[in-house]
Amino acid sequence: MTLKSLAMAASMMALGTVALGDTHDDAVRVGMITTLSGGGAGLGIDVRDGFMLAIAQSGLDNIEVIIEDDQRRPDVAVRLSDEMIQSHDVDVMTGIIWSNLAMAVIPSAVAQDVIYLSPNAGPSQLAGRGCHPNYFNVAWQNDALHEAAGAYANSQGYTNSFILAPNYPAGQDALTGYKRMYEGGLAGELFTELGQTDYASEIAQIRASGADSVFFFLPGGMGIAFVKQFADSGVDIPLIGPAFSFDQGILQAVGADALGIVNTSQWNRDIDNPTNAAFVESFQAEYGRLPSLYASQGFDTANLLISALAVADPSDGDAFRAALAAADFDSTRGDFAFGPNQHPIQDIYVREVIQDGDVFTNRIIGVALEDHGDFYAAECSF
Amino acid sequence: MSLILFAEQVLNGLQLGVMLFLMAAGLTLVFGVMGLINLAHGSLFMIGAFAAAAVAGATGSFLLALMAALAAAAAAGALVELVVIRRLYNRDHLDQVLATFALILIFSEGTRWVFGSFPLFLNIPDYLAGPVTLPGGIQYPFYRLTLILIGLAVALGLFLLISRTRLGIQIRAGENDREMIAALGINISGLYTIVFALGAALAGLAGALVGAIQSVQVGMGEPVLILAFVVIVIGGIGSIKGALVGSILVGLTDTLGGLLLPELFRQFMDSSAASSAGSALASMLIYILMAAVLIVRPTGLFGAKA
């Protein structure tokens, strides 16, 4: 080591000590960029609350979480990510909800030696050829819940589905995922506009198509609008969808029109294991509302991180990655493991919307796919 | 494709059109009379929906909810006019756009602060729920039929207001020559507040009526606002008649385009590609319509000023 670099290292350490102030020397810095304002804020808030609940329950005081709002805008997310990596020097990043934001942030973050733990978005690009040793998905690959819906349709003997989704990458993935598992024919296939709120035209076409089932992927407000309008139209065809239109945050806004609708999810509050029971109870006590699947994903993400920190330090890259890949934590979902592309292998359940007192919620009525990995793992090689 | 499906889609287009008209009427009045570009018009739509959801949740009455939506949006409109908009009439359009864009952000985060980040529940009342059978065997939701009737009634009311009342004369005069009517002793700033509140009330009514079949959430007004701007550009800025014709044109083009284009593409493509390409082109149709109208008539269909 030359004198110059020694001096530099010394001054860096001096600066570092000043900047860190009262935090521990061995503090792990976690950068969370998620959606906390605007129409999609409910999802980001749930992920954040679940994540912070797990951190608080762990009792560790050496994890410093820096939280920023991406406003659901890719350009903002990229700027925040640069800031986190360059000025805050984060070890681990997490938080992104939307696949288009994930594609803008994750590839460059993991290339700069930051570990990324995705609590929600799982675009196919990052599961297949674009997989990376520093990238872990703790939620699902995007197709998983749609594939489960296809498998469920087979089990019900549906042979003539009408399928629809918004015309954007995740929507196209959704229909691809459904068709990958579903064995019957199609009564119709429609792409709607992203953010569309009036489905009168689509419902008229469903009515005229003679379908025996309808599969739809319309997350958030789009799903609320579709389910209400479908119920009011008097069309009597069973609906199937992924959990994104039936999560705890939006079910109250749909109301009785959602009762009995079947949806697929990797989590529900009635999954019977001690971790989940404790999570549901403590989340409700802390925040005064029932947790959604997004909250469970945030909670699991934090617990995965905590489990890995107990074994290795982020500065020791290989050991830390191995500790994460082992997934040695108690998931709210029960059994949880990572596949070769570091995406989950897990059960996907079939749920049904029920009313429990005043509250609309889901209960599990079966398992659609057991120990389900993803289709893209074969294309991934580190 | 059956005739029934086509007829149902025409009704759907009409329904979308009259709801757009409620938004576009206020926007075009404010632009025509005061020369103001109001980007925050979508926020008033949202305020109407949230007020309706809150009152419907508390009282269970849909009629009370509609009245609350009208009152809340009109009050918010009047307040905004007095506090902010009034200072913008003599500024150029860029300043107006900046200020009203700031209002969008303030209203959105303010609403989120008051009502939380999760969508609210607002449903159609039982007496308007379910489908009715129309002549020819068309099953059509009763609520949507009611929306068409309410929209047409409001259009008629506005037409009478503008053409037959003293206030209407003042509004029309204000569009033509605002210095002159001020010189004739009309309280022009009072007139502006009334027009702004009227436009806001219509947007709030649209928000409440549409909110019952969609989701009541932060940011719900902005997509409608874009369509409303397309409508007033097609119809001609400042013209109520233009707003009505433009709304119905846009509503029908959007609905029928989404149905017919994928069908057309299916003649020579496979089904998946046809629906993807067809719906992509269908979502552009109204902008193509706008461009075509502007080429033929640069001031819009009923635009007066060159």
XYZ file of C-alpha atoms in Angstrom:
688
model
C 0.000 0.000 0.000
C 1.405 3.351 -0.981
C 1.524 6.264 1.381
C -0.989 8.158 -0.721
C -3.659 5.525 -0.588
C -3.040 5.017 3.102
C -3.635 8.699 3.705
C -6.754 8.566 1.595
C -8.089 5.583 3.464
C -7.441 7.321 6.769
C -9.213 10.503 5.711
C -12.115 8.485 4.299
C -12.480 6.749 7.631
C -12.411 10.057 9.439
C -15.096 11.432 7.136
C -17.092 8.265 7.462
C -17.081 8.429 11.229
C -18.289 12.000 11.169
C -20.991 11.284 8.634
C -22.266 8.178 10.374
C -22.387 9.988 13.684
C -24.292 7.954 16.196
C -24.903 4.851 14.098
C -22.898 1.730 14.736
C -19.721 1.142 12.818
C -21.052 -2.129 11.458
C -24.457 -0.712 10.430
C -25.981 -2.250 7.315
C -27.549 0.305 5.036
C -30.747 -0.629 3.229
C -32.143 1.626 0.529
C -35.876 1.283 0.014
C -37.324 2.968 -3.074
C -41.051 2.388 -3.278
C -44.293 4.085 -4.298
C -45.635 6.213 -1.442
C -47.648 8.876 -3.259
C -50.213 8.970 -6.049
C -52.737 6.332 -7.061
C -50.525 3.275 -6.516
C -49.353 4.326 -3.057
C -51.306 1.655 -1.160
C -49.003 -1.098 -2.436
C -45.780 0.676 -1.522
C -47.080 1.642 1.901
C -47.991 -1.995 2.609
C -44.544 -3.233 1.538
C -42.848 -0.572 3.645
C -44.998 -1.246 6.705
C -44.475 -5.012 6.475
C -40.730 -4.531 6.042
C -40.364 -2.100 8.948
C -42.491 -4.324 11.196
C -40.048 -7.191 10.718
C -37.052 -4.908 11.342
C -38.661 -3.591 14.540
C -39.511 -7.099 15.730
C -35.961 -8.323 15.148
C -34.701 -5.868 17.773
C -31.568 -5.244 15.706
C -30.302 -1.686 15.849
C -27.590 -2.051 13.226
C -29.920 -1.932 10.221
C -30.436 1.539 8.847
C -33.292 1.801 6.342
C -33.412 4.834 4.035
C -36.895 5.171 2.524
C -37.667 7.218 -0.588
C -40.781 7.698 -2.718
C -40.472 6.935 -6.450
C -43.912 8.454 -7.300
C -44.315 5.470 -9.660
C -42.010 7.237 -12.132
C -39.046 5.386 -13.634
C -36.947 8.567 -13.969
C -37.423 9.411 -10.287
C -36.601 5.835 -9.293
C -33.359 5.906 -11.292
C -32.295 9.215 -9.759
C -33.052 7.968 -6.224
C -31.197 4.752 -6.911
C -28.066 6.617 -8.053
C -28.289 8.771 -4.950
C -28.611 5.756 -2.665
C -25.686 3.923 -4.234
C -23.347 6.873 -4.650
C -24.005 9.144 -1.674
C -25.577 6.834 0.883
C -23.391 3.865 -0.043
C -26.180 1.323 0.571
C -25.389 -2.409 0.811
C -28.846 -3.692 0.001
C -31.749 -2.232 -1.952
C -35.424 -3.180 -2.017
C -38.938 -1.763 -2.342
C -39.858 -1.434 -6.027
C -43.453 -2.354 -6.821
C -43.815 -1.947 -10.601
C -42.049 -3.994 -13.257
C -41.249 -1.034 -15.503
C -39.504 0.718 -12.604
C -37.736 -2.507 -11.685
C -36.340 -2.779 -15.215
C -35.049 0.796 -14.973
C -33.334 0.391 -11.600
C -32.352 -3.198 -10.847
C -29.947 -4.095 -13.699
C -27.720 -1.082 -13.014
C -27.930 -1.436 -9.212
C -26.856 -5.087 -9.161
C -24.070 -4.322 -11.636
C -22.706 -1.836 -9.077
C -22.383 -4.618 -6.503
C -25.528 -3.809 -4.554
C -27.723 -6.708 -3.431
C -31.303 -6.243 -4.633
C -34.188 -7.992 -2.850
C -37.401 -7.522 -4.839
C -40.493 -7.436 -2.612
C -42.942 -7.380 -5.537
C -41.979 -6.900 -9.184
C -40.738 -10.037 -10.944
C -40.404 -9.261 -14.661
C -39.534 -12.230 -16.882
C -36.449 -10.440 -18.231
C -34.782 -10.568 -14.813
C -35.745 -14.202 -14.219
C -34.345 -15.527 -17.488
C -31.338 -14.276 -19.424
C -31.109 -11.098 -17.339
C -30.773 -12.921 -14.007
C -27.941 -11.776 -11.742
C -26.216 -13.249 -8.655
C -26.988 -10.045 -6.728
C -30.709 -10.100 -7.545
C -33.170 -12.031 -5.388
C -36.942 -12.012 -5.851
C -38.828 -12.684 -2.610
C -42.347 -12.335 -4.057
C -42.888 -14.262 -7.285
C -41.944 -14.264 -10.941
C -44.700 -12.206 -12.634
C -46.241 -15.193 -14.430
C -46.700 -17.393 -11.352
C -50.153 -16.292 -10.219
C -51.508 -16.323 -13.779
C -50.160 -19.819 -14.362
C -51.933 -20.886 -11.193
C -55.163 -19.379 -12.531
C -54.753 -21.438 -15.709
C -54.195 -24.595 -13.675
C -57.288 -23.833 -11.610
C -59.362 -23.330 -14.790
C -58.318 -26.807 -15.943
C -59.294 -28.297 -12.604
C -62.764 -26.767 -12.958
C -63.170 -28.179 -16.458
C -63.389 -24.784 -18.169
C -62.845 -25.149 -21.903
C -63.776 -21.743 -23.304
C -62.160 -18.848 -21.458
C -62.381 -15.179 -22.327
C -59.108 -13.516 -21.281
C -58.203 -9.855 -20.906
C -55.360 -7.705 -19.554
C -53.969 -4.191 -20.073
C -51.763 -3.686 -23.116
C -48.340 -3.384 -21.422
C -45.516 -5.867 -20.682
C -46.946 -7.251 -17.419
C -50.372 -7.595 -19.075
C -48.938 -9.546 -21.980
C -46.997 -11.724 -19.498
C -50.262 -12.353 -17.658
C -52.098 -13.730 -20.684
C -49.003 -15.736 -21.679
C -48.831 -17.161 -18.162
C -52.489 -18.162 -18.176
C -52.275 -19.763 -21.619
C -49.120 -21.665 -20.619
C -51.097 -23.741 -18.123
C -54.663 -23.531 -19.450
C -55.550 -26.389 -21.796
C -58.933 -25.275 -23.167
C -59.817 -22.978 -26.051
C -60.310 -19.233 -26.028
C -63.660 -17.493 -26.504
C -61.825 -14.217 -26.929
C -58.678 -12.351 -26.050
C -58.596 -8.627 -25.366
C -55.996 -6.050 -24.469
C -57.364 -2.996 -22.697
C -55.700 0.341 -22.143
C -53.492 0.707 -19.084
C -55.399 2.753 -16.513
C -58.736 2.218 -18.269
C -61.680 2.535 -15.908
C -64.692 1.852 -18.105
C -65.173 -1.746 -19.211
C -68.675 -1.549 -20.684
C -67.368 -2.367 -24.152
C -65.319 -5.364 -22.978
C -68.213 -6.709 -20.902
C -70.525 -6.483 -23.902
C -68.037 -8.539 -25.893
C -67.748 -11.097 -23.094
C -71.543 -11.387 -23.039
C -71.647 -11.972 -26.777
C -68.750 -14.462 -26.811
C -70.452 -17.428 -25.125
C -67.462 -17.999 -22.797
C -67.681 -20.375 -19.825
C -65.107 -18.455 -17.721
C -63.336 -15.091 -17.683
C -59.683 -14.644 -16.741
C -58.667 -11.060 -16.099
C -55.519 -9.330 -14.896
C -56.455 -5.771 -13.993
C -54.480 -4.651 -10.952
C -55.566 -1.915 -8.545
C -58.278 0.550 -9.547
C -58.782 -1.098 -12.952
C -59.878 -4.300 -11.196
C -62.255 -2.446 -8.862
C -63.962 -0.844 -11.844
C -64.147 -4.087 -13.835
C -65.576 -6.225 -11.022
C -68.251 -3.647 -10.115
C -69.304 -3.135 -13.721
C -69.276 -6.874 -14.419
C -71.553 -7.527 -11.429
C -73.933 -4.774 -12.542
C -74.109 -6.024 -16.135
C -75.934 -9.190 -15.146
C -73.508 -11.409 -17.085
C -73.329 -14.682 -15.185
C -69.924 -16.206 -15.988
C -67.367 -17.163 -13.304
C -64.413 -14.778 -12.943
C -60.847 -15.881 -12.198
C -57.968 -13.525 -11.554
C -54.668 -13.160 -9.747
C -54.727 -11.718 -6.222
C -53.808 -8.219 -7.431
C -57.455 -7.254 -7.929
C -58.485 -8.806 -4.617
C -55.887 -7.730 -2.081
C -56.885 -6.474 1.331
C -56.321 -2.855 0.344
C -58.919 -2.754 -2.429
C -61.514 -5.376 -1.457
C -63.373 -2.872 0.741
C -63.706 -0.576 -2.276
C -65.237 -3.353 -4.400
C -67.633 -4.475 -1.682
C -70.194 -7.241 -2.035
C -69.739 -7.434 -5.816
C -66.485 -9.362 -5.231
C -68.009 -12.045 -3.004
C -67.281 -15.571 -4.159
C -64.761 -14.589 -6.845
C -61.867 -17.019 -7.096
C -58.336 -15.641 -7.188
C -54.819 -17.022 -6.922
C -52.164 -15.946 -4.433
C -48.959 -17.174 -2.824
C -50.145 -15.852 0.549
C -53.275 -15.433 2.576
C -53.892 -14.452 6.158
C -55.317 -17.885 7.013
C -52.213 -19.875 5.982
C -51.696 -21.976 9.057
C -48.237 -21.467 10.515
C -47.036 -19.668 13.659
C -45.042 -17.019 11.746
C -48.067 -16.027 9.715
C -50.431 -15.944 12.694
C -47.994 -13.723 14.605
C -47.483 -11.516 11.527
C -51.209 -10.952 10.939
C -51.819 -10.192 14.602
C -48.867 -7.847 15.067
C -49.483 -6.034 11.769
C -53.072 -5.383 12.767
C -52.019 -4.217 16.226
C -49.349 -1.905 14.826
C -51.197 -0.347 11.879
C -54.882 -0.911 12.635
C -55.677 -2.690 9.359
C -55.444 -6.217 7.976
C -52.226 -6.974 6.085
C -52.315 -7.499 2.312
C -50.157 -9.866 0.299
C -47.856 -6.895 -0.377
C -47.370 -6.416 3.376
C -46.522 -10.115 3.725
C -43.966 -9.766 0.932
C -42.332 -6.783 2.660
C -42.272 -8.712 5.935
C -40.714 -11.802 4.319
C -38.133 -9.653 2.487
C -36.959 -8.097 5.745
C -36.817 -11.475 7.485
C -34.777 -12.942 4.644
C -32.323 -10.064 5.008
C -32.164 -10.475 8.782
C -31.545 -14.221 8.457
C -28.657 -13.614 6.064
C -27.127 -10.891 8.244
C -26.960 -13.369 11.117
C -24.650 -15.556 9.025
C -22.541 -13.166 6.969
C -21.727 -9.525 6.476
C -22.678 -7.762 3.199
C -19.004 -6.782 2.758
C -18.242 -10.475 2.287
C -20.111 -10.766 -1.010
C -20.004 -14.490 -1.710
C -20.842 -15.558 1.820
C -23.681 -13.037 2.059
C -25.180 -14.137 -1.281
C -24.954 -17.770 -0.192
C -26.684 -16.898 3.089
C -29.504 -15.169 1.193
C -29.838 -18.025 -1.305
C -30.238 -20.486 1.562
C -33.468 -18.634 2.485
C -33.129 -19.818 6.045
C -36.005 -17.814 7.524
C -39.559 -18.496 8.655
C -41.766 -17.269 5.827
C -45.360 -16.228 6.347
C -46.067 -18.518 3.389
C -44.724 -21.666 5.076
C -42.271 -23.496 2.825
C -40.131 -21.122 0.823
C -36.987 -21.781 -1.209
C -35.105 -20.104 -4.029
C -34.778 -21.721 -7.448
C -31.585 -21.611 -9.510
C -32.412 -18.061 -10.725
C -33.025 -16.878 -7.130
C -36.766 -16.621 -7.622
C -39.177 -18.372 -5.219
C -40.263 -21.974 -5.336
C -43.537 -21.958 -3.428
C -47.143 -23.119 -3.336
C -49.699 -20.952 -5.105
C -53.123 -21.090 -3.478
C -56.649 -20.647 -4.744
C -58.627 -18.175 -2.643
C -62.225 -17.076 -2.516
C -63.543 -13.662 -1.453
C -65.690 -13.877 1.675
C -67.266 -11.481 4.134
C -66.061 -11.718 7.717
C -68.239 -9.460 9.831
C -67.948 -6.036 8.205
C -64.715 -6.814 6.437
C -64.289 -8.340 3.000
C -61.361 -10.715 2.880
C -60.144 -13.989 1.334
C -60.004 -17.586 2.450
C -58.007 -20.411 0.919
C -60.045 -23.077 -0.821
C -57.257 -25.114 -2.396
C -53.767 -25.301 -3.822
C -53.404 -24.523 -7.526
C -49.713 -25.343 -7.951
C -47.392 -27.003 -5.451
C -43.718 -26.041 -5.100
C -44.029 -23.948 -8.210
C -40.880 -22.434 -9.666
C -40.801 -20.508 -12.900
C -40.479 -21.206 -16.541
C -37.558 -18.838 -17.131
C -35.115 -20.482 -14.672
C -33.815 -22.701 -17.473
C -32.596 -19.651 -19.402
C -30.660 -18.294 -16.435
C -26.978 -19.006 -15.942
C -24.742 -16.962 -13.664
C -70.610 -9.786 -34.580
C -74.263 -9.493 -33.781
C -76.451 -6.427 -34.130
C -77.241 -6.597 -30.398
C -73.545 -6.281 -29.533
C -73.237 -3.321 -31.886
C -76.304 -1.594 -30.426
C -75.008 -2.154 -26.896
C -71.682 -0.616 -27.862
C -73.413 2.429 -29.336
C -75.160 2.916 -25.986
C -71.811 2.507 -24.212
C -70.257 5.117 -26.476
C -73.139 7.469 -25.802
C -72.784 6.976 -22.056
C -69.044 7.658 -22.144
C -69.800 10.695 -24.300
C -72.307 12.349 -21.971
C -70.048 11.819 -18.939
C -67.191 13.412 -20.866
C -69.538 16.261 -21.667
C -70.005 17.029 -17.953
C -66.233 17.417 -17.658
C -65.713 19.201 -20.950
C -68.559 21.711 -20.441
C -66.898 23.264 -17.402
C -63.488 23.216 -19.009
C -64.665 24.880 -22.197
C -66.685 27.546 -20.301
C -63.699 28.457 -18.147
C -61.429 28.582 -21.165
C -63.919 30.451 -23.309
C -65.017 33.043 -20.761
C -61.813 33.599 -18.817
C -59.157 32.405 -21.241
C -57.787 30.131 -18.537
C -56.303 26.678 -18.986
C -57.342 24.782 -15.881
C -55.401 21.535 -15.486
C -56.874 21.106 -11.995
C -60.327 20.382 -13.454
C -59.611 16.654 -12.977
C -59.032 17.273 -9.276
C -62.553 18.706 -8.977
C -63.838 15.479 -10.570
C -61.926 13.578 -7.872
C -63.252 15.831 -5.085
C -66.812 15.134 -6.236
C -66.214 11.393 -6.117
C -64.580 11.470 -2.677
C -67.292 13.713 -1.226
C -69.943 11.360 -2.609
C -68.174 8.292 -1.221
C -67.800 9.892 2.208
C -71.431 10.990 2.408
C -72.775 7.729 0.973
C -70.690 5.868 3.550
C -72.040 7.986 6.393
C -75.704 8.244 5.389
C -76.268 5.416 2.912
C -78.167 7.756 0.592
C -77.044 8.078 -3.001
C -79.057 11.242 -3.636
C -77.486 12.985 -0.654
C -74.112 11.790 -1.932
C -74.741 13.398 -5.326
C -75.752 16.663 -3.689
C -72.668 16.572 -1.499
C -70.523 16.004 -4.595
C -72.064 19.029 -6.324
C -71.683 21.205 -3.243
C -68.145 20.111 -2.375
C -66.850 20.517 -5.935
C -68.560 23.903 -6.354
C -67.177 25.095 -3.024
C -63.683 23.865 -3.868
C -63.971 25.520 -7.289
C -65.089 28.857 -5.843
C -62.367 28.758 -3.195
C -59.665 27.963 -5.728
C -60.909 30.735 -7.999
C -60.825 33.296 -5.182
C -57.464 32.261 -3.779
C -55.383 31.208 -6.781
C -57.037 31.407 -10.206
C -58.024 35.073 -9.893
C -54.342 36.001 -9.954
C -53.770 34.151 -13.217
C -56.176 35.779 -15.690
C -53.670 38.325 -16.889
C -50.734 35.934 -16.970
C -49.781 33.874 -20.011
C -50.882 30.280 -20.493
C -47.596 28.808 -19.304
C -48.013 30.425 -15.869
C -51.596 29.137 -15.716
C -50.498 25.622 -16.595
C -47.770 25.698 -13.948
C -50.047 27.019 -11.223
C -52.937 24.667 -11.957
C -50.527 21.724 -12.226
C -49.353 22.626 -8.721
C -53.005 22.576 -7.669
C -53.305 18.978 -8.961
C -50.436 17.919 -6.702
C -51.861 19.800 -3.721
C -55.349 18.338 -4.197
C -54.036 14.794 -4.743
C -51.799 14.716 -1.691
C -54.401 16.605 0.353
C -57.024 14.001 -0.526
C -54.606 11.209 0.302
C -53.881 12.888 3.614
C -57.574 13.117 4.519
C -58.900 9.840 3.095
C -55.812 7.589 3.100
C -54.081 5.780 0.273
C -56.596 3.040 -0.326
C -59.532 3.348 -2.732
C -62.920 4.192 -1.201
C -66.177 2.340 -1.612
C -68.994 3.963 -3.546
C -71.621 1.759 -5.111
C -74.717 2.336 -7.176
C -77.944 2.305 -5.137
C -80.065 -0.854 -5.203
C -82.901 0.824 -7.084
C -80.569 1.548 -10.016
C -78.648 -1.752 -9.940
C -78.866 -4.602 -12.390
C -79.667 -4.834 -16.081
C -82.888 -3.955 -17.892
C -84.061 -5.457 -21.161
C -84.460 -2.907 -23.927
C -86.489 -3.338 -27.111
C -84.678 -5.777 -29.386
C -83.534 -7.938 -26.471
C -80.561 -5.814 -25.447
C -79.564 -6.362 -21.835
C -78.231 -3.056 -20.584
C -77.301 -1.879 -17.072
C -80.034 0.398 -15.750
C -77.486 2.662 -14.068
C -75.708 3.403 -17.349
C -79.023 4.192 -18.965
C -79.680 6.617 -16.096
C -76.287 8.220 -16.709
C -77.183 8.857 -20.347
C -80.446 10.497 -19.302
C -78.798 12.629 -16.583
C -76.102 13.725 -19.036
C -78.630 14.715 -21.690
C -80.747 16.532 -19.091
C -77.726 18.513 -17.898
C -76.857 19.352 -21.506
C -80.374 20.668 -22.089
C -80.272 22.630 -18.828
C -76.947 24.210 -19.730
C -78.215 25.086 -23.190
C -81.240 26.848 -21.668
C -79.049 28.556 -19.079
C -76.707 29.937 -21.710
C -79.320 30.920 -24.287
C -82.289 32.004 -22.150
C -81.113 33.507 -18.886
C -79.497 36.760 -17.844
C -76.483 34.868 -16.523
C -76.189 33.128 -19.875
C -76.173 36.455 -21.701
C -73.415 37.696 -19.414
C -71.385 34.539 -20.002
C -71.721 34.862 -23.762
C -70.859 38.542 -23.588
C -67.855 37.738 -21.413
C -66.580 35.363 -24.068
C -66.757 38.033 -26.729
C -65.538 41.161 -24.981
C -64.722 41.147 -21.329
C -63.668 44.828 -21.085
C -66.946 45.957 -22.585
C -69.198 44.033 -20.218
C -67.160 45.297 -17.273
C -67.661 48.809 -18.606
C -71.413 48.130 -18.773
C -71.443 47.631 -15.032
C -71.429 43.846 -14.784
C -69.462 42.522 -11.808
C -67.002 40.575 -13.894
C -65.050 39.010 -11.037
C -68.290 37.761 -9.469
C -69.292 36.325 -12.849
C -65.940 34.526 -13.133
C -66.369 32.959 -9.698
C -69.868 31.754 -10.606
C -68.748 30.287 -13.938
C -65.794 28.567 -12.304
C -67.967 27.107 -9.523
C -70.539 25.957 -12.092
C -67.876 24.156 -14.116
C -66.477 22.641 -10.928
C -69.937 21.433 -9.833
C -70.451 19.677 -13.187
C -67.047 17.994 -12.870
C -67.907 16.945 -9.316
C -71.231 15.506 -10.454
C -69.454 13.520 -13.179
C -66.938 12.265 -10.594
C -69.664 11.044 -8.252
C -71.755 9.422 -11.014
C -68.768 7.693 -12.605
C -67.112 6.911 -9.258
C -70.008 4.619 -8.404
C -69.088 2.232 -11.225
C -65.334 2.758 -11.090
C -62.882 3.135 -8.253
C -62.764 6.212 -6.083
C -59.051 6.838 -5.751
C -56.453 9.571 -5.839
C -55.518 10.558 -9.382
C -58.789 9.296 -10.926
C -59.433 12.653 -12.623
C -56.348 13.017 -14.752
C -57.120 10.401 -17.459
C -60.597 11.944 -17.881
C -59.078 15.413 -18.062
C -56.957 14.433 -21.066
C -60.033 13.143 -22.890
C -61.929 16.318 -21.966
C -59.201 18.445 -23.499
C -59.427 16.393 -26.688
C -63.182 16.979 -26.654
C -62.938 20.767 -26.392
C -60.276 20.927 -29.074
C -62.521 18.917 -31.407
C -65.671 20.826 -30.471
C -64.145 24.263 -30.582
C -62.946 26.101 -27.509
C -65.647 27.966 -25.602
C -68.607 26.327 -27.314
C -71.067 24.296 -25.218
C -72.637 22.858 -28.363
C -69.143 21.933 -29.558
C -68.438 20.238 -26.235
C -71.583 18.112 -26.536
C -70.971 17.080 -30.149
C -67.245 16.533 -29.446
C -67.982 14.412 -26.364
C -70.347 12.118 -28.172
C -67.993 11.836 -31.154
C -65.105 10.930 -28.860
C -67.244 8.502 -26.843
C -68.508 6.680 -29.936
C -65.100 6.649 -31.655
C -63.394 5.240 -28.580
C -65.972 2.534 -27.903
C -66.689 1.437 -31.460
C -63.020 1.652 -32.460
C -62.101 -0.734 -29.636
C -64.690 -3.173 -30.928
C -64.333 -2.897 -34.694
C -60.567 -2.506 -35.207
C -59.491 -5.813 -33.598
C -62.345 -7.450 -35.509
C -61.019 -5.945 -38.746
C -57.434 -7.030 -38.016
C -58.630 -10.564 -37.301
C -59.499 -10.910 -41.001
C -55.816 -11.114 -41.864
C -53.915 -11.792 -38.602
C -54.033 -14.400 -35.866
C -56.300 -13.601 -32.934
C -53.672 -12.685 -30.340
C -51.730 -10.340 -32.591
C -54.956 -8.825 -33.912
C -56.265 -7.922 -30.476
C -52.906 -6.493 -29.459
C -52.439 -4.407 -32.623
C -56.140 -3.543 -32.877
C -56.398 -2.221 -29.342
C -53.139 -0.309 -29.707
C -54.505 1.467 -32.778
C -57.947 1.905 -31.187
C -56.427 3.821 -28.286
C -54.925 6.256 -30.812
C -58.163 6.718 -32.743
C -59.485 9.729 -30.856
C -56.198 11.551 -31.345
C -56.310 10.722 -35.041
C -59.864 12.090 -35.059
C -58.649 15.257 -33.336
C -55.846 15.696 -35.855
C -58.266 15.193 -38.756
C -60.718 17.761 -37.361
C -57.914 20.264 -36.837
C -56.737 19.869 -40.432
C -60.203 20.570 -41.807
C -61.290 23.132 -39.207
C -58.356 24.575 -37.243
C -60.652 26.175 -34.633
C -62.641 22.999 -34.017
C -66.142 22.061 -35.203
C -67.948 24.965 -33.532
C -65.037 27.254 -32.700
C -65.922 30.870 -33.312
C -62.686 32.749 -32.975
C -60.073 32.442 -35.697
